[in-house]
Coordinates of C-alpha atoms and ligand atoms in Angstrom, one line a residue:
X1 CA 1.8 25.5 -3.4
X2 CA 3.0 22.9 -0.9
X3 CA 5.6 23.9 1.6
X4 CA 9.1 22.5 1.1
X5 CA 9.8 20.1 3.8
X6 CA 12.9 18.0 4.3
X7 CA 12.2 14.3 4.5
X8 CA 11.9 13.4 8.2
X9 CA 15.0 11.3 8.8
X10 CA 14.5 8.9 11.6
X11 CA 17.6 6.9 12.6
X12 CA 18.5 4.0 10.2
X13 CA 16.4 1.1 11.3
X14 CA 17.9 -2.0 12.6
X15 CA 16.5 -5.6 12.7
X16 CA 17.6 -9.2 12.3
X17 CA 17.6 -9.1 8.5
X18 CA 19.6 -5.9 8.3
X19 CA 22.0 -7.5 10.9
X20 CA 22.5 -10.4 8.6
X21 CA 23.2 -8.2 5.6
X22 CA 25.6 -6.0 7.7
X23 CA 27.5 -9.2 8.6
X24 CA 27.7 -10.1 4.9
X25 CA 28.9 -6.6 4.0
X26 CA 31.5 -6.8 6.7
X27 CA 32.7 -10.2 5.3
X28 CA 32.7 -8.7 1.8
X29 CA 30.7 -11.8 0.7
X30 CA 29.0 -10.0 -2.2
X31 CA 30.3 -7.4 -4.6
X32 CA 26.9 -5.7 -4.3
X33 CA 23.8 -6.3 -2.2
X34 CA 20.8 -7.0 -4.5
X35 CA 17.3 -7.5 -3.2
X36 CA 14.0 -7.7 -5.0
X37 CA 10.3 -7.0 -4.5
X38 CA 8.3 -9.7 -6.4
X39 CA 4.6 -9.0 -6.4
X40 CA 2.2 -11.2 -8.4
X41 CA 0.3 -8.9 -10.7
X42 CA -3.1 -10.3 -9.6
X43 CA -4.3 -7.2 -7.8
X44 CA -3.2 -3.8 -6.5
X45 CA -0.5 -3.3 -4.0
X46 CA -1.5 -2.7 -0.4
X47 CA 0.0 -1.4 2.9
X48 CA 1.3 -4.9 3.6
X49 CA 3.3 -4.9 0.4
X50 CA 4.6 -1.5 1.4
X51 CA 6.3 -3.1 4.4
X52 CA 8.1 -5.5 2.1
X53 CA 9.0 -2.6 -0.4
X54 CA 10.4 -0.5 2.4
X55 CA 12.4 -3.4 3.8
X56 CA 13.8 -4.5 0.4
X57 CA 14.5 -1.0 -0.9
X58 CA 15.7 0.1 2.5
X59 CA 18.3 -2.7 2.6
X60 CA 19.5 -1.7 -0.9
X61 CA 19.5 2.0 -0.1
X62 CA 21.5 1.5 3.1
X63 CA 24.1 -0.7 1.5
X64 CA 24.7 1.1 -1.9
X65 CA 22.8 -1.8 -3.5
X66 CA 19.9 -2.4 -5.8
X67 CA 16.4 -3.7 -5.5
X68 CA 14.7 -5.2 -8.5
X69 CA 11.0 -4.9 -9.2
X70 CA 9.9 -8.2 -10.5
X71 CA 6.5 -9.3 -11.7
X72 CA 6.1 -12.8 -10.2
X73 CA 3.9 -13.7 -13.2
X74 CA 3.8 -17.5 -13.4
X75 CA 0.0 -18.0 -13.1
X76 CA -1.6 -16.6 -16.2
X77 CA -5.2 -17.3 -15.0
X78 CA -5.3 -14.4 -12.5
X79 CA -2.8 -11.9 -13.8
X80 CA -3.5 -8.7 -15.9
X81 CA -1.6 -5.9 -17.5
X82 CA -3.8 -3.4 -15.5
X83 CA -2.2 -4.8 -12.3
X84 CA 1.3 -4.7 -13.8
X85 CA 0.9 -1.0 -14.6
X86 CA -0.5 -0.1 -11.2
X87 CA 2.3 -2.0 -9.4
X88 CA 5.0 0.0 -11.3
X89 CA 3.2 3.3 -10.5
X90 CA 2.7 2.4 -6.8
X91 CA 6.3 1.3 -6.2
X92 CA 7.7 4.4 -7.9
X93 CA 5.4 6.6 -5.8
X94 CA 6.4 4.9 -2.5
X95 CA 10.1 5.1 -3.1
X96 CA 10.2 8.5 -4.9
X97 CA 12.8 10.8 -3.5
X98 CA 13.9 8.1 -1.0
X99 CA 15.2 5.0 -2.8
X100 CA 14.4 5.6 -6.5
X101 CA 18.1 5.5 -7.4
X102 CA 18.2 1.9 -6.1
X103 CA 15.4 0.6 -8.4
X104 CA 16.9 -2.1 -10.6
X105 CA 15.5 -2.5 -14.1
X106 CA 16.2 -5.2 -16.6
X107 CA 17.6 -4.5 -20.1
X108 CA 14.6 -3.6 -22.2
X109 CA 13.1 -6.8 -23.6
X110 CA 16.3 -8.8 -22.8
X111 CA 16.1 -12.5 -22.2
X112 CA 18.5 -14.4 -20.0
X113 CA 21.9 -14.9 -21.7
X114 CA 23.0 -18.6 -22.1
X115 CA 26.5 -19.4 -21.0
X116 CA 28.1 -22.9 -21.0
X117 CA 31.7 -22.0 -21.0
X118 CA 32.5 -23.4 -17.6
X119 CA 30.8 -26.8 -18.4
X120 CA 27.7 -26.0 -16.4
X121 CA 24.6 -24.6 -17.9
X122 CA 24.1 -21.0 -16.7
X123 CA 22.0 -18.0 -17.7
X124 CA 22.6 -14.4 -16.8
X125 CA 20.4 -11.4 -16.9
X126 CA 22.9 -8.7 -17.7
X127 CA 22.4 -6.0 -15.2
X128 CA 21.5 -2.5 -16.5
X129 CA 23.2 0.6 -15.0
X130 CA 20.7 2.0 -12.6
X131 CA 20.8 5.4 -14.4
X132 CA 20.2 3.9 -17.9
X133 CA 16.7 5.4 -18.1
X134 CA 15.3 1.9 -18.6
X135 CA 11.9 1.6 -17.1
X136 CA 10.9 -2.0 -17.7
X137 CA 10.6 -4.2 -14.6
X138 CA 11.8 -7.8 -14.4
X139 CA 9.2 -10.4 -15.3
X140 CA 9.6 -14.0 -14.1
X141 CA 7.9 -14.9 -17.4
X142 CA 10.9 -13.4 -19.3
X143 CA 12.9 -16.3 -17.8
X144 CA 10.6 -19.1 -19.1
X145 CA 13.1 -20.3 -21.7
X146 CA 15.9 -20.4 -19.1
X147 CA 13.5 -22.1 -16.6
X148 CA 12.6 -24.7 -19.2
X149 CA 16.3 -25.4 -20.0
X150 CA 17.0 -25.8 -16.3
X151 CA 14.1 -28.2 -16.0
X152 CA 15.7 -30.3 -18.8
X153 CA 18.9 -30.4 -16.7
X154 CA 17.0 -31.6 -13.7
X155 CA 15.4 -34.4 -15.7
X156 CA 18.8 -35.3 -17.2
X157 CA 20.3 -35.5 -13.7
X158 CA 17.4 -37.7 -12.6
X159 CA 16.0 -35.0 -10.3
X160 CA 12.7 -34.5 -12.0
X161 CA 10.1 -36.7 -13.7
X162 CA 6.8 -36.4 -15.6
X163 CA 3.9 -37.6 -13.6
X164 CA 0.5 -38.6 -14.9
X165 CA -1.4 -38.5 -11.7
X166 CA -4.4 -36.1 -11.8
X167 CA -4.2 -33.1 -9.5
X168 CA -6.6 -34.9 -7.1
X169 CA -4.5 -38.1 -7.0
X170 CA -1.3 -36.1 -6.6
X171 CA -2.9 -34.5 -3.5
X172 CA -3.9 -37.9 -2.1
X173 CA -0.5 -39.4 -2.7
X174 CA 1.1 -36.5 -0.9
X175 CA -0.1 -37.6 2.5
X176 CA -0.5 -35.3 5.4
X177 CA 2.0 -33.8 7.9
X178 CA 1.7 -36.8 10.2
X179 CA 1.4 -39.4 7.4
X180 CA 4.1 -40.0 4.8
X181 CA 3.2 -39.7 1.2
X182 CA 3.4 -42.5 -1.4
X183 CA 5.6 -42.6 -4.5
X184 CA 3.9 -41.9 -7.7
X185 CA 3.8 -44.9 -10.1
X186 CA 5.6 -42.7 -12.6
X187 CA 8.5 -41.8 -10.4
X188 CA 10.9 -44.3 -12.0
X189 CA 10.5 -43.3 -15.6
X190 CA 13.8 -43.1 -17.5
X191 CA 15.3 -39.7 -18.2
X192 CA 14.8 -40.3 -21.9
X193 CA 11.1 -41.0 -21.5
X194 CA 10.8 -38.0 -19.2
X195 CA 12.5 -35.7 -21.6
X196 CA 10.2 -36.9 -24.4
X197 CA 7.1 -36.3 -22.4
X198 CA 8.2 -33.0 -21.0
X199 CA 9.0 -31.8 -24.6
X200 CA 5.5 -33.0 -25.7
X201 CA 3.9 -31.2 -22.7
X202 CA 5.5 -28.0 -24.0
X203 CA 4.4 -28.7 -27.5
X204 CA 0.8 -28.8 -26.3
X205 CA 0.0 -32.5 -26.9
X206 CA -1.8 -32.9 -23.5
X207 CA -4.8 -31.2 -21.9
X208 CA -4.7 -29.2 -18.7
X209 CA -4.0 -31.3 -15.7
X210 CA -3.1 -34.5 -17.7
X211 CA 0.6 -34.4 -16.7
X212 CA 3.0 -32.4 -14.6
X213 CA 6.7 -32.2 -14.0
X214 CA 7.7 -33.0 -10.4
X215 CA 10.9 -32.8 -8.5
X216 CA 12.1 -36.2 -7.3
X217 CA 12.9 -35.5 -3.6
X218 CA 11.4 -37.5 -0.8
X219 CA 7.8 -38.6 -0.4
X220 CA 8.4 -39.4 3.3
X221 CA 9.9 -36.0 4.1
X222 CA 8.4 -34.4 7.3
X223 CA 8.3 -31.2 5.2
X224 CA 5.4 -31.7 2.9
X225 CA 6.9 -29.2 0.4
X226 CA 9.7 -31.7 -0.3
X227 CA 7.3 -34.5 -1.2
X228 CA 8.0 -34.4 -4.9
X229 CA 6.6 -30.9 -5.5
X230 CA 5.2 -29.8 -8.8
X231 CA 7.6 -27.8 -11.0
X232 CA 5.4 -27.4 -14.1
X233 CA 1.8 -27.8 -14.9
X234 CA -0.1 -27.6 -18.1
X235 CA -2.3 -24.5 -18.7
X236 CA -3.6 -23.7 -22.1
X237 CA -4.1 -20.1 -21.2
X238 CA -2.9 -16.9 -22.8
X239 CA -0.4 -15.1 -20.6
X240 CA -0.5 -11.3 -20.2
X241 CA 3.2 -11.0 -21.0
X242 CA 4.2 -14.1 -23.1
X243 CA 1.0 -14.4 -25.0
X244 CA 0.4 -17.9 -26.4
X245 CA 4.0 -19.0 -26.5
X246 CA 3.6 -21.3 -23.5
X247 CA 1.1 -23.9 -22.4
X248 CA 3.1 -25.2 -19.5
X249 CA 3.8 -22.8 -16.6
X250 CA 6.4 -23.2 -13.8
X251 CA 5.1 -23.1 -10.2
X252 CA 6.1 -20.4 -7.8
X253 CA 8.7 -22.3 -5.9
X254 CA 10.5 -23.4 -9.0
X255 CA 10.4 -20.0 -10.8
X256 CA 11.2 -17.9 -7.7
X257 CA 14.5 -19.3 -6.6
X258 CA 15.7 -19.4 -10.2
X259 CA 14.6 -15.9 -11.0
X260 CA 16.5 -14.8 -7.9
X261 CA 19.5 -16.6 -9.2
X262 CA 19.3 -15.2 -12.7
X263 CA 19.0 -11.6 -11.5
X264 CA 21.9 -12.0 -9.2
X265 CA 19.8 -11.5 -6.0
X266 CA 21.9 -11.9 -2.9
X267 CA 19.1 -11.6 -0.2
X268 CA 15.7 -12.9 -1.1
X269 CA 13.5 -11.5 1.6
X270 CA 9.9 -12.8 1.9
X271 CA 7.2 -13.3 4.5
X272 CA 7.1 -16.1 7.1
X273 CA 4.7 -18.4 5.3
X274 CA 7.6 -19.2 2.9
X275 CA 9.9 -20.4 5.7
X276 CA 8.7 -24.0 5.1
X277 CA 9.5 -23.6 1.4
X278 CA 13.1 -22.6 2.0
X279 CA 14.4 -26.2 1.9
X280 CA 12.8 -26.5 -1.5
X281 CA 14.3 -23.2 -2.6
X282 CA 17.8 -24.4 -1.6
X283 CA 17.2 -27.9 -3.0
X284 CA 16.3 -26.7 -6.5
X285 CA 19.3 -24.4 -6.7
X286 CA 21.6 -27.1 -5.3
X287 CA 20.3 -29.8 -7.6
X288 CA 21.2 -27.7 -10.6
X289 CA 24.9 -27.3 -9.5
X290 CA 25.0 -23.7 -10.6
X291 CA 28.3 -21.9 -11.1
X292 CA 27.6 -18.5 -9.6
X293 CA 26.9 -17.5 -6.0
X294 CA 23.4 -18.6 -4.9
X295 CA 20.8 -16.3 -3.4
X296 CA 19.5 -17.1 0.1
X297 CA 16.0 -16.7 1.5
X298 CA 15.2 -14.8 4.7
X299 CA 11.7 -14.5 6.2
X300 CA 10.0 -11.9 8.3
X301 CA 6.5 -11.4 9.7
X302 CA 3.8 -9.9 7.6
X303 CA 2.1 -6.6 8.4
X304 CA -1.4 -7.0 9.7
X305 CA -3.3 -3.9 10.5
X306 CA -6.4 -3.7 12.7
X307 CA -9.7 -2.7 10.9
X308 CA -8.1 -3.7 7.6
X309 CA -8.0 -6.6 5.3
X310 CA -5.1 -7.3 2.9
X311 CA -6.1 -10.4 1.1
X312 CA -6.2 -9.5 -2.6
X313 CA -9.0 -11.9 -3.2
X314 CA -11.1 -10.1 -0.7
X315 CA -10.2 -6.7 -1.8
X316 CA -11.2 -7.7 -5.3
X317 CA -14.6 -8.7 -3.9
X318 CA -15.1 -5.2 -2.4
X319 CA -14.5 -3.8 -5.8
X320 CA -16.6 -6.3 -7.7
X321 CA -19.5 -6.0 -5.2
X322 CA -19.3 -2.2 -5.5
X323 CA -18.8 -1.8 -1.8
X324 CA -16.0 0.6 -2.8
X325 CA -15.8 2.5 -6.1
X326 CA -12.5 1.0 -7.3
X327 CA -9.1 -0.4 -6.2
X328 CA -8.1 3.2 -5.6
X329 CA -11.1 4.2 -3.5
X330 CA -9.6 6.3 -0.7
X331 CA -11.0 3.8 1.9
X332 CA -9.1 0.9 0.4
X333 CA -5.9 -0.2 2.1
X334 CA -4.2 -0.1 -1.3
X335 CA -1.3 2.2 -2.1
X336 CA -3.3 3.8 -4.9
X337 CA -6.2 4.4 -2.4
X338 CA -3.8 5.9 0.1
X339 CA -2.3 8.2 -2.5
X340 CA -5.7 9.4 -3.6
X341 CA -6.6 9.9 0.0
X342 CA -3.7 12.3 0.4
X343 CA -1.5 10.1 2.5
X344 CA 2.2 11.0 1.8
X345 CA 4.5 8.2 0.8
X346 CA 6.7 9.3 3.7
X347 CA 4.0 8.4 6.2
X348 CA 3.8 4.9 4.9
X349 CA 7.6 4.6 5.1
X350 CA 7.3 6.0 8.6
X351 CA 4.8 3.2 9.5
X352 CA 7.2 0.6 8.1
X353 CA 9.9 1.9 10.4
X354 CA 7.6 2.0 13.3
X355 CA 6.4 -1.6 13.0
X356 CA 9.9 -2.9 12.5
X357 CA 10.9 -6.3 11.1
X358 CA 10.5 -9.4 13.3
X359 CA 9.8 -13.1 13.1
X360 CA 6.5 -12.9 15.0
X361 CA 3.1 -12.4 13.5
X362 CA 1.1 -9.8 15.2
X363 CA -1.7 -7.3 14.7
X364 CA -0.5 -3.7 14.4
X365 CA -3.0 -1.1 15.7
X366 CA -4.2 1.0 12.8
X367 CA -3.7 3.9 15.2
X368 CA 0.0 3.5 14.6
X369 CA -0.5 4.1 10.9
X370 CA -2.8 7.0 11.6
X371 CA -0.3 8.6 13.9
X372 CA 2.4 8.3 11.2
X373 CA 0.0 10.0 8.8
X374 CA -0.7 12.9 11.2
X375 CA 3.0 13.4 12.0
X376 CA 3.9 13.7 8.3
X377 CA 1.0 15.8 7.4
X378 CA 1.4 18.2 10.3
X379 CA 4.8 19.1 8.9
X380 CA 3.7 19.2 5.2
X381 CA 0.2 20.6 5.1
X382 CA -0.8 24.3 4.5
X383 CA -3.3 25.6 7.0
X384 CA -6.6 26.8 5.5
X385 CA -10.0 27.8 6.8
X386 CA -13.0 25.8 5.9
X387 CA -16.4 25.1 7.4
X388 CA -17.9 21.7 6.9
X389 CA -21.4 22.2 8.5
X390 CA -22.1 25.9 8.2
X391 CA -24.3 28.1 10.3
X392 CA -24.5 31.8 9.3
X393 CA -23.3 34.4 11.6
X394 CA -24.1 38.1 11.0
X395 CA -21.7 40.6 12.5
X396 CA -24.2 43.4 12.8
X397 CA -21.6 46.2 13.4
X398 CA -19.7 45.5 10.1
X399 CA -21.4 47.3 7.1
X400 CA -22.5 45.0 4.3
X401 CA -19.9 46.1 1.7
X402 CA -16.9 46.2 4.1
X403 CA -14.1 43.8 3.9
X404 CA -11.6 43.6 6.7
X405 CA -8.3 42.0 5.7
X406 CA -7.0 39.6 8.3
X407 CA -3.7 37.8 8.3
X408 CA -3.6 34.0 8.5
X409 CA -0.6 31.7 8.7
X410 CA 0.0 29.0 6.2
X411 CA 2.5 26.9 8.1
X412 CA 2.8 27.9 11.8
X413 CA 5.3 25.1 12.4
X414 CA 7.9 26.3 9.8
X415 CA 10.9 28.5 10.7
X416 CA 9.7 31.3 8.4
X417 CA 5.9 31.1 8.4
X418 CA 4.1 32.3 5.2
X419 CA 1.1 34.6 5.7
X420 CA -1.9 35.2 3.6
X421 CA -4.9 37.5 3.7
X422 CA -8.4 36.2 4.6
X423 CA -11.4 38.5 4.4
X424 CA -13.7 39.2 7.4
X425 CA -17.1 40.3 6.2
X426 CA -20.4 41.1 7.7
X427 CA -21.7 37.6 7.1
X428 CA -19.5 34.6 7.9
X429 CA -20.0 30.9 8.4
X430 CA -19.0 29.0 11.5
X431 CA -19.2 25.3 12.2
X432 CA -22.7 24.5 13.5
X433 CA -21.3 22.6 16.5
X434 CA -19.2 25.5 17.5
X435 CA -22.5 27.1 18.8
X436 CA -24.6 25.7 21.6
X437 CA -27.9 27.3 22.6
X438 CA -27.9 25.3 25.8
X439 CA -24.2 24.7 26.4
X440 CA -23.0 21.7 28.3
X441 CA -20.6 22.4 31.3
X442 CA -17.2 23.6 30.2
X443 CA -18.3 24.6 26.8
X444 CA -15.9 27.3 25.6
X445 CA -17.2 28.0 22.2
X446 CA -20.1 30.3 21.2
X447 CA -23.3 30.5 23.2
X448 CA -26.0 33.1 23.7
X449 CA -24.4 36.1 25.3
X450 CA -21.0 34.5 25.2
X451 CA -17.8 35.5 23.6
X452 CA -15.4 33.6 21.3
X453 CA -12.4 34.6 19.1
X454 CA -12.7 34.1 15.4
X455 CA -9.3 32.8 14.5
X456 CA -7.0 35.4 12.9
X457 CA -9.8 38.0 13.3
X458 CA -11.3 39.3 16.5
X459 CA -13.5 38.5 19.4
X460 CA -17.2 38.4 18.8
X461 CA -20.2 38.2 21.1
X462 CA -23.5 36.4 20.4
X463 CA -26.4 38.8 20.8
X464 CA -29.3 37.0 19.3
X465 CA -30.3 33.6 17.9
X466 CA -32.7 33.8 14.9
X467 CA -34.8 30.8 14.1
X468 CA -37.3 29.8 11.4
X469 CA -40.9 28.6 11.9
X470 CA -39.6 25.1 12.6
X471 CA -37.3 26.2 15.3
X472 CA -34.1 25.7 13.2
X473 CA -31.4 28.3 13.7
X474 CA -31.1 30.5 10.6
X475 CA -28.5 32.9 11.8
X476 CA -26.7 34.1 14.8
X477 CA -26.5 37.9 15.2
X478 CA -23.2 39.0 16.8
X479 CA -21.1 42.0 17.5
X480 CA -17.4 42.0 16.4
X481 CA -15.0 43.8 18.8
X482 CA -12.6 45.0 16.1
X483 CA -10.3 46.5 18.8
X484 CA -9.3 42.9 19.6
X485 CA -7.7 42.3 16.2
X486 CA -4.0 41.7 15.9
X487 CA -2.3 45.1 16.3
X488 CA -5.5 46.6 17.9
X489 CA -5.5 48.2 21.4
X490 CA -7.3 45.1 22.9
X491 CA -5.4 42.5 20.9
X492 CA -4.3 40.8 24.1
X493 CA -7.8 40.3 25.4
X494 CA -8.3 36.6 26.3
X495 CA -11.3 34.5 25.8
X496 CA -11.5 30.7 26.4
X497 CA -12.5 29.6 22.9
X498 CA -11.2 30.2 19.4
X499 CA -13.1 28.9 16.4
X500 CA -12.6 28.8 12.7
X501 CA -14.8 30.6 10.1
X502 CA -15.0 31.6 6.5
X503 CA -16.6 34.7 4.9
X504 CA -20.1 33.8 3.7
X505 CA -19.8 36.2 0.7
X506 CA -16.3 35.2 -0.4
X507 CA -16.1 31.5 0.3
X508 CA -16.5 28.8 -2.3
X509 CA -18.4 25.6 -2.2
X510 CA -16.8 22.2 -2.5
X511 CA -17.9 18.7 -2.3
X512 CA -16.1 17.1 0.7
X513 CA -15.8 13.3 1.2
X514 CA -15.5 12.4 4.8
X515 CA -14.0 8.9 5.2
X516 CA -14.0 6.6 8.2
X517 CA -12.7 3.1 8.7
X518 CA -14.1 0.6 6.2
X519 CA -14.7 -2.0 8.9
X520 CA -16.3 -1.7 12.3
X521 CA -14.2 -4.4 14.0
X522 CA -10.5 -4.8 14.7
X523 CA -10.1 -8.1 12.8
X524 CA -12.6 -8.2 10.0
X525 CA -10.6 -10.8 8.2
X526 CA -11.0 -13.4 10.9
X527 CA -14.3 -14.6 9.4
X528 CA -15.0 -15.7 5.8
X529 CA -18.1 -13.5 5.9
X530 CA -16.0 -10.4 6.4
X531 CA -18.5 -8.2 4.6
X532 CA -20.8 -8.2 7.5
X533 CA -18.3 -6.0 9.3
X534 CA -18.4 -3.2 6.7
X535 CA -18.9 0.2 8.4
X536 CA -22.1 1.7 6.8
X537 CA -20.8 5.2 7.7
X538 CA -17.4 4.8 6.0
X539 CA -18.2 7.6 3.5
X540 CA -20.2 10.8 4.0
X541 CA -20.5 13.4 1.3
X542 CA -21.2 17.0 2.2
X543 CA -20.9 20.4 0.6
X544 CA -18.6 22.6 2.6
X545 CA -17.6 26.3 2.5
X546 CA -13.9 26.9 1.8
X547 CA -11.8 30.1 1.9
X548 CA -11.4 31.3 -1.7
X549 CA -7.6 30.6 -1.9
X550 CA -8.4 26.9 -2.2
X551 CA -9.9 27.5 -5.6
X552 CA -6.8 26.4 -7.5
X553 CA -5.9 23.5 -5.2
X554 CA -4.2 20.5 -6.8
X555 CA -4.1 16.8 -5.8
X556 CA -0.4 17.2 -5.0
X557 CA -1.2 19.9 -2.4
X558 CA -1.7 19.0 1.2
X559 CA -4.0 21.1 3.5
X560 CA -5.0 21.2 7.1
X561 CA -8.4 22.6 7.4
X562 CA -7.9 24.2 10.8
X563 CA -9.4 22.3 13.7
X564 CA -10.9 19.7 11.3
X565 CA -8.3 17.5 9.8
X566 CA -6.2 17.0 6.7
X567 CA -7.7 17.3 3.2
X568 CA -6.6 16.9 -0.4
X569 CA -8.3 17.5 -3.8
X570 CA -9.5 14.2 -5.3
X571 CA -7.2 13.3 -8.1
X572 CA -9.9 11.7 -10.2
X573 CA -13.0 13.8 -9.6
X574 CA -11.9 17.3 -8.7
X575 CA -11.9 19.9 -11.5
X576 CA -11.4 23.7 -11.4
X577 CA -15.2 24.0 -12.0
X578 CA -16.2 21.5 -9.3
X579 CA -13.8 21.1 -6.4
X580 CA -13.9 17.7 -4.6
X581 CA -11.9 17.2 -1.5
X582 CA -11.1 14.0 0.4
X583 CA -10.6 14.1 4.1
X584 CA -7.3 12.2 4.6
X585 CA -7.6 12.0 8.3
X586 CA -9.1 13.9 11.3
X587 CA -6.8 15.8 13.6
X588 CA -7.6 13.5 16.5
X589 CA -8.5 9.9 16.7
X590 CA -12.3 9.8 17.0
X591 CA -12.1 6.0 17.6
X592 CA -10.1 6.4 20.8
X593 CA -13.1 8.0 22.5
X594 CA -15.3 5.0 21.5
X595 CA -13.2 2.7 23.8
X596 CA -11.7 -0.7 23.0
X597 CA -13.0 -2.3 19.9
X598 CA -14.5 -5.7 19.7
X599 CA -12.1 -8.2 18.2
X600 CA -14.5 -9.2 15.5
Ligands
LIG722 P1 -2.3 -12.8 -2.1 O1 -3.1 -11.8 -1.3 O2 -2.7 -13.0 -3.4 O3 -1.9 -14.0 -1.3 P2 0.3 -11.7 -1.5 O4 -0.1 -10.7 -0.5 O5 1.2 -12.9 -1.1 O6 -0.9 -12.1 -2.4 P3 2.3 -11.1 -3.5 O7 2.1 -10.3 -4.7 O8 2.7 -12.5 -3.7 O9 1.0 -10.9 -2.7 O10 3.4 -10.3 -2.6 C1 4.5 -9.7 -3.0 C2 5.5 -9.6 -1.9 O11 4.9 -8.8 -0.8 C3 5.8 -10.9 -1.3 O12 7.2 -11.0 -1.1 C4 5.1 -11.0 0.0 O13 5.7 -11.8 0.9 C5 5.0 -9.5 0.4 N1 3.8 -9.2 1.2 C6 2.5 -9.5 0.9 N2 1.7 -9.2 1.9 C7 2.5 -8.7 2.9 C8 2.2 -8.2 4.2 N3 1.0 -8.1 4.7 N4 3.3 -7.7 4.9 C9 4.5 -7.8 4.4 N5 4.8 -8.2 3.2 C10 3.8 -8.7 2.4
LIG723 MG1 1.7 -14.4 -2.9

């Protein structure tokens, strides 16, 4: 049903990271550019992640490269298979038709291959041809054997030691940015003793927190991340991917740089908070004296959107507290929420291009996102007639059983617009706010004695307002001037207002969910108690009247209900027997009229 529409093709973006990659390509530094997107499967992906996906896949796409999807799953306590599955689905959705041929998968079930032929310990993850049909993403946890072997090398080289300080003591010994740390009393253990203890940590001899493996770097370093950071800790916890095989788990900094190396990543692109970790990233790879080209880390500023929170911990709270129905509630800033709300993936990619890639943190006005959504939907959506808050209008000069076929346009912006028939009948519905009994100045819609055009049909005049005993309007009695129909003798007659309508006898009912911003303030995340900024009117459910052609609408279809906004059938709740539509977005920004928002 949806109109074919070529992907809007803005010029290839340019930014400081792409400039670096271009330089490397010019120098022929790498055989192939390989990036990665490494989410932790502890929640659903959100619009912030989309910025990173668009950047990493964009770089791969623009350079004939590859972008690996990797589950950064080193913390078993918070991770779940549900999240892994949702991440795969969301990434595929976002890049579909754009960069899906750059998505790098690992060989199914493959573990890193050990290689010692050059005298240095090395592991490879054999790359899979991109068209191999393989669909399993990389998992950092698939590298646990290799990471363990590398940890043994670090111990043997005197670069790591087993420490018995408790987590609290470790924290105290670390010092603070303006105060150097103190050496752990276990820092001088021999390699033999360290190897024995590390092996026993792995064997499960010690309880959680009893020991850890730490890098031996510099407790006086001005960079706190270099003060003998933890590499491994003990966690007797089942892991969603490795089961009970391990009771020691590597920390992010240790697992990340090595996973990048194993996969042959050339450019490891992450957000600014990791800038201070970069020396550690380089230190670990350097200390291992690895034989192949090393990956390098580059940092960019996160996306922050006004009226939105991105913290996965807080999004989880919204779900758990039933403030929203689920992670894919259309009000959530998640990719699954956006998809269910009818937002095209191309609109999210358009947003990523619009915000660009910089080194400076900022707050992007959510209006930039909404503009991108409207731009994409304007091109994609089929026009339909629907009335959200109906008032009945009786065209007294049309006989009850007469149906007048009018021609409506599906896609007025296309080169070859498609037309369809809509039925004008004696009784129609119009939007209740398209009638004003006491009209304000410059009101060009329907008023007593006034004229208005019913879109695609004809001009009507309001003769009489009928009310019930309470004074509520029950119907508007009007005369239709059928000579003003398209092709009629008075088709050119002009009136100031044109309104939408549906036939009262032919229209169908549908539940329509009207969404608004989830928060009332621009920066809801600025305070811990962010829930006090929830917009109590973020969801309104109504029963609307739709033109009958919408009966078979599918969640993959996109519609503009004329003069109202963009709508999509709800992928979870809409059935042929009971249609449910989500309002993706209004045609205009209603918040603009409200004036500048309070910061919090
Ligand atoms: P949490 O909310 O749990 O701190 P996170 O947002 O850091 O998690 P990850 O799963 O670690 O989530 O993120 C995966 C990747 O997405 C990382 O490379 C991270 O830098 C990037 N990313 C996360 N949030 C944003 C954002 N708002 N803008 C751009 N990139 C982001
Ligand atoms: Mg993170």
